[in-house]
Short mmCIF file of C-alpha atoms in Angstrom, two decimals:
data_model
loop_
_atom_site.label_atom_id
_atom_site.label_comp_id
_atom_site.label_asym_id
_atom_site.label_seq_id
_atom_site.Cartn_x
_atom_site.Cartn_y
_atom_site.Cartn_z
CA ARG A 14 -9.43 -22.43 114.43
CA ALA A 15 -10.57 -19.10 113.05
CA PRO A 16 -13.43 -17.50 115.02
CA ARG A 17 -16.81 -18.19 113.64
CA VAL A 18 -18.11 -15.12 111.85
CA PHE A 19 -21.60 -13.70 112.31
CA LEU A 20 -24.25 -14.84 109.86
CA ASP A 21 -24.70 -12.40 106.97
CA GLU A 22 -28.12 -11.45 108.30
CA GLU A 23 -26.72 -10.60 111.72
CA VAL A 24 -23.99 -8.40 110.21
CA ARG A 25 -26.57 -6.71 108.01
CA LEU A 26 -28.76 -5.93 111.02
CA LEU A 27 -25.78 -4.69 113.02
CA LYS A 28 -24.77 -2.34 110.22
CA SER A 29 -28.36 -1.15 110.12
CA VAL A 30 -28.03 -0.29 113.81
CA ALA A 31 -24.88 1.69 113.05
CA ARG A 32 -26.60 3.62 110.29
CA LEU A 33 -29.55 4.43 112.53
CA VAL A 34 -27.23 5.58 115.30
CA GLY A 35 -25.44 7.80 112.82
CA VAL A 36 -28.74 9.28 111.67
CA ARG A 37 -29.67 9.93 115.28
CA LEU A 38 -26.41 11.79 115.98
CA LYS A 39 -26.67 13.77 112.77
CA ARG A 40 -30.18 14.87 113.62
CA ARG A 41 -29.09 15.95 117.07
CA ARG A 42 -26.58 18.33 115.50
CA ALA A 43 -28.92 19.60 112.81
CA GLU A 44 -30.29 23.12 113.10
CA LEU A 45 -33.95 22.20 113.21
CA SER A 46 -36.80 23.53 115.26
CA ALA A 47 -37.24 21.96 118.69
CA ALA A 48 -40.55 20.29 117.80
CA GLN A 49 -39.27 18.83 114.52
CA ALA A 50 -36.02 17.65 116.14
CA GLN A 51 -37.97 15.95 118.92
CA MET A 52 -40.24 14.17 116.46
CA GLN A 53 -37.36 12.95 114.31
CA GLU A 54 -35.43 11.84 117.38
CA ARG A 55 -38.41 9.79 118.52
CA GLU A 56 -38.81 8.20 115.09
CA ALA A 57 -35.10 7.33 114.91
CA ARG A 58 -35.21 5.85 118.41
CA ASP A 59 -38.28 3.76 117.55
CA ARG A 60 -36.55 2.35 114.47
CA LEU A 61 -33.37 1.73 116.44
CA GLU A 62 -35.25 -0.06 119.23
CA ALA A 63 -37.13 -2.20 116.68
CA THR A 64 -33.82 -3.25 115.12
CA LEU A 65 -32.17 -3.90 118.48
CA ASN A 66 -35.05 -6.13 119.55
CA VAL A 67 -34.30 -8.63 116.79
CA LEU A 68 -30.56 -8.75 117.40
CA PRO A 69 -29.24 -11.50 119.69
CA GLY A 70 -26.95 -10.91 122.65
CA LEU A 71 -25.67 -7.61 123.98
CA ILE A 72 -25.50 -4.34 122.00
CA LEU A 73 -23.13 -1.61 123.20
CA GLU A 74 -22.74 1.88 121.78
CA LEU A 75 -19.48 3.81 122.24
CA ASP A 76 -18.44 7.32 121.30
CA ALA A 77 -15.28 8.19 119.36
CA ALA A 78 -13.23 8.31 122.58
CA GLY A 79 -14.18 4.72 123.49
CA ARG A 80 -16.70 5.74 126.14
CA TYR A 81 -19.85 3.64 126.61
CA ILE A 82 -22.94 5.73 125.91
CA ASP A 83 -25.73 3.14 125.56
CA VAL A 84 -26.40 -0.52 126.44
CA HIS A 85 -29.14 -2.84 125.17
CA THR A 86 -29.65 -6.57 125.65
CA ASN A 87 -32.35 -9.22 125.22
CA ASP A 88 -30.41 -11.56 127.52
CA PRO A 89 -29.94 -10.09 131.04
CA GLU A 90 -27.41 -12.81 131.89
CA LEU A 91 -24.98 -11.26 129.40
CA LEU A 92 -25.01 -7.99 131.33
CA VAL A 93 -22.62 -8.92 134.14
CA ASN A 94 -22.74 -5.40 135.63
CA PRO A 95 -25.64 -2.91 135.77
CA VAL A 96 -26.02 -0.37 132.96
CA ASP A 97 -24.74 2.41 135.23
CA HIS A 98 -21.45 0.56 135.44
CA PHE A 99 -20.91 1.12 131.69
CA VAL A 100 -22.55 4.37 130.63
CA GLY A 101 -20.25 7.38 130.61
CA ARG A 102 -17.08 5.39 131.28
CA LEU A 103 -14.14 4.49 129.06
CA VAL A 104 -13.47 0.86 128.14
CA GLU A 105 -10.29 0.97 130.29
CA ASP A 106 -12.42 1.93 133.30
CA VAL A 107 -14.89 -0.91 132.81
CA ASP A 108 -13.24 -3.86 131.08
CA PRO A 109 -10.32 -6.08 132.17
CA PRO A 110 -7.00 -4.80 130.72
CA ASP A 111 -6.74 -7.49 128.04
CA LEU A 112 -10.32 -6.96 126.90
CA ALA A 113 -9.91 -3.17 126.88
CA ARG A 114 -6.81 -3.62 124.71
CA GLN A 115 -8.76 -5.78 122.27
CA MET A 116 -11.52 -3.17 122.20
CA ARG A 117 -9.02 -0.47 121.25
CA GLU A 118 -7.52 -2.73 118.59
CA GLY A 119 -11.01 -3.31 117.20
CA MET A 120 -11.70 0.44 117.04
CA ALA A 121 -8.40 1.02 115.25
CA GLU A 122 -9.20 -1.76 112.78
CA VAL A 123 -12.66 -0.36 112.08
CA ASP A 124 -11.22 3.14 111.57
CA ALA A 125 -8.52 1.84 109.22
CA THR A 126 -10.64 -0.51 107.10
CA GLY A 127 -14.22 0.67 107.49
CA ALA A 128 -15.21 -2.99 107.82
CA ALA A 129 -16.52 -4.88 110.83
CA ALA A 130 -13.93 -6.00 113.40
CA GLN A 131 -14.50 -9.32 115.14
CA ARG A 132 -12.95 -10.80 118.27
CA VAL A 133 -13.39 -13.97 120.34
CA TYR A 134 -12.25 -13.77 123.95
CA PRO A 135 -12.71 -15.43 127.38
CA LEU A 136 -14.20 -13.56 130.32
CA ASP A 137 -14.60 -14.61 133.94
CA VAL A 138 -18.23 -14.05 134.94
CA ALA A 139 -20.54 -15.34 137.64
CA GLY A 140 -20.53 -19.12 137.31
CA GLY A 141 -17.06 -19.37 135.80
CA ARG A 142 -15.25 -18.58 132.58
CA LYS A 143 -17.20 -18.05 129.37
CA TRP A 144 -16.26 -17.24 125.79
CA PHE A 145 -17.74 -14.33 123.91
CA GLU A 146 -17.72 -13.22 120.29
CA SER A 147 -17.94 -9.52 119.46
CA THR A 148 -18.53 -7.69 116.19
CA MET A 149 -17.83 -3.95 116.03
CA VAL A 150 -18.86 -1.49 113.33
CA ARG A 151 -18.49 2.27 113.07
CA HIS A 152 -21.47 4.60 113.00
CA GLY A 153 -21.41 8.02 111.35
CA ALA A 154 -22.59 9.58 108.15
CA GLY A 155 -19.28 10.59 106.57
CA GLY A 156 -17.27 13.78 106.61
CA ALA A 157 -16.59 15.02 110.11
CA GLU A 158 -18.74 12.22 111.52
CA THR A 159 -16.67 9.30 110.23
CA ARG A 160 -15.43 8.72 113.79
CA ALA A 161 -18.74 9.47 115.52
CA GLY A 162 -18.47 6.24 117.46
CA TYR A 163 -18.97 2.49 117.36
CA VAL A 164 -21.67 -0.13 117.82
CA LEU A 165 -20.61 -3.44 119.35
CA ALA A 166 -22.61 -6.69 119.33
CA VAL A 167 -21.58 -9.36 121.85
CA ARG A 168 -22.86 -12.92 122.20
CA ASP A 169 -22.01 -15.93 124.32
CA VAL A 170 -20.30 -18.65 122.25
CA THR A 171 -19.25 -20.90 125.14
CA ARG A 172 -21.50 -23.78 124.10
CA GLU A 173 -20.37 -23.53 120.50
CA ARG A 174 -16.72 -23.71 121.52
CA GLU A 175 -17.43 -26.70 123.77
CA ARG A 176 -19.28 -28.43 120.93
CA ASP A 177 -16.45 -27.70 118.50
CA ALA A 178 -13.91 -29.06 120.99
CA GLN A 179 -15.96 -32.24 121.35
CA ILE A 180 -16.18 -32.60 117.57
CA ARG A 181 -12.41 -32.20 117.27
CA LEU A 182 -11.90 -34.87 119.93
CA LEU A 183 -14.32 -37.27 118.24
CA SER A 184 -12.64 -36.59 114.90
CA TYR A 185 -9.26 -37.37 116.42
CA LEU A 186 -10.55 -40.63 117.92
CA ALA A 187 -12.20 -41.62 114.64
CA GLN A 188 -8.95 -40.97 112.81
CA GLN A 189 -6.83 -42.94 115.28
CA THR A 190 -9.01 -46.03 115.74
CA THR A 191 -8.17 -49.23 113.85
CA ASN A 192 -11.88 -49.71 113.12
CA LEU A 193 -13.09 -48.63 109.69
CA VAL A 194 -15.14 -45.44 110.02
CA VAL A 195 -17.36 -44.10 107.26
CA ILE A 196 -19.52 -40.95 107.40
CA ALA A 197 -22.22 -40.75 104.75
CA ASP A 198 -25.10 -38.41 103.88
CA ARG A 199 -28.82 -39.17 103.96
CA ASP A 200 -28.54 -40.92 100.59
CA ARG A 201 -25.71 -43.07 101.97
CA ARG A 202 -23.15 -41.32 99.77
CA ILE A 203 -19.75 -41.22 101.45
CA ASP A 204 -18.59 -37.87 102.88
CA TRP A 205 -15.55 -39.00 104.87
CA VAL A 206 -13.53 -42.12 105.76
CA ASN A 207 -10.73 -42.56 108.27
CA GLN A 208 -7.19 -43.75 107.61
CA ALA A 209 -8.00 -47.30 108.74
CA PHE A 210 -10.67 -47.46 106.03
CA GLU A 211 -8.19 -46.29 103.41
CA ARG A 212 -5.60 -48.86 104.50
CA ARG A 213 -7.99 -51.81 104.70
CA SER A 214 -10.20 -51.08 101.68
CA GLY A 215 -7.53 -49.69 99.37
CA TYR A 216 -9.76 -46.70 98.51
CA THR A 217 -8.53 -43.19 99.30
CA LEU A 218 -10.87 -40.53 100.66
CA ASP A 219 -10.93 -38.82 97.26
CA GLU A 220 -11.90 -42.10 95.58
CA ALA A 221 -14.60 -42.88 98.14
CA GLN A 222 -16.28 -39.47 98.38
CA GLY A 223 -19.64 -39.21 96.65
CA LYS A 224 -20.00 -42.96 96.11
CA ARG A 225 -22.65 -45.06 97.80
CA ILE A 226 -21.29 -47.48 100.39
CA CYS A 227 -23.00 -50.41 98.70
CA GLU A 228 -21.57 -49.46 95.30
CA LEU A 229 -18.06 -49.20 96.68
CA LEU A 230 -17.79 -52.23 98.92
CA HIS A 231 -20.63 -54.75 98.64
CA CYS A 232 -19.82 -57.89 96.70
CA LYS A 233 -21.92 -60.71 95.27
CA GLU A 234 -21.50 -62.80 98.41
CA THR A 235 -23.00 -60.07 100.64
CA ASP A 236 -26.08 -61.25 102.54
CA LYS A 237 -28.72 -59.00 100.98
CA SER A 238 -31.27 -59.59 103.73
CA VAL A 239 -28.85 -58.23 106.33
CA ALA A 240 -28.01 -55.25 104.13
CA VAL A 241 -31.70 -54.47 103.59
CA ALA A 242 -32.47 -54.78 107.31
CA MET A 243 -29.64 -52.38 108.17
CA ARG A 244 -30.74 -49.93 105.48
CA ASP A 245 -34.35 -49.94 106.70
CA ALA A 246 -33.24 -49.37 110.29
CA LEU A 247 -31.11 -46.39 109.33
CA GLU A 248 -33.90 -44.86 107.26
CA ASN A 249 -36.15 -45.10 110.34
CA GLY A 250 -33.54 -43.29 112.43
CA GLU A 251 -32.60 -46.41 114.37
CA PRO A 252 -29.16 -47.91 115.03
CA ALA A 253 -28.26 -50.85 112.81
CA ARG A 254 -26.03 -53.83 113.48
CA GLY A 255 -25.09 -56.65 111.17
CA GLU A 256 -22.32 -58.73 109.64
CA LEU A 257 -21.60 -58.07 105.97
CA LEU A 258 -19.02 -59.23 103.46
CA PHE A 259 -17.22 -56.35 101.75
CA ALA A 260 -14.77 -56.34 98.87
CA ALA A 261 -11.60 -54.26 98.97
CA LYS A 262 -10.30 -52.39 95.93
CA ASN A 263 -8.05 -55.28 94.98
CA GLY A 264 -10.98 -57.69 95.09
#
């Protein structure tokens, strides 16, 4: 399965971080008076901190050589090692070999395309193995600064992967069971049916999608009181159980 991409808002905020970092570096190099440079640096840092505070996970800043130069996180558990372990060191000196290789590949991709580079990878941390998703963008203001460095956002996606794995397992079981399985929306319009449903009812998934269950299968001999009781239970968020007479496609 393809890695889940960041929400548009998260990518927008991350790119905003990259722009602010680029502005900060540009201002450092500018030939301004000491007082003006200090004031602008403080303003840029305040804007950068405000943006970082709304971003989830771990934010890492790297220079063009792949050396960590800043670390920020709202979740201390994501920071496996202290900040001093990162700052001033190359990715090869800090990260496991496979992760360092992926980091370099991400930098090369960002340099080549100018777009965000995303990776999903496992990492052994305190408490066992976890999965992380990273999004890397380049910061710099063009010209000689196009490779000024990179900003990397990292978040823990272990629970999401576990949930997705459970969904895949349940989907497999639903597909393999001989029971008829129907998934419908809040209006009881069919979203999905399993193969057993197709075989027994005669309706394919394409034919069933979008139709109400009652419109597709109920026949005149259906006990309406049972159907109403089941409908009312479902609308109240309760499980429903009953015996109904359905009609297949061939009658």
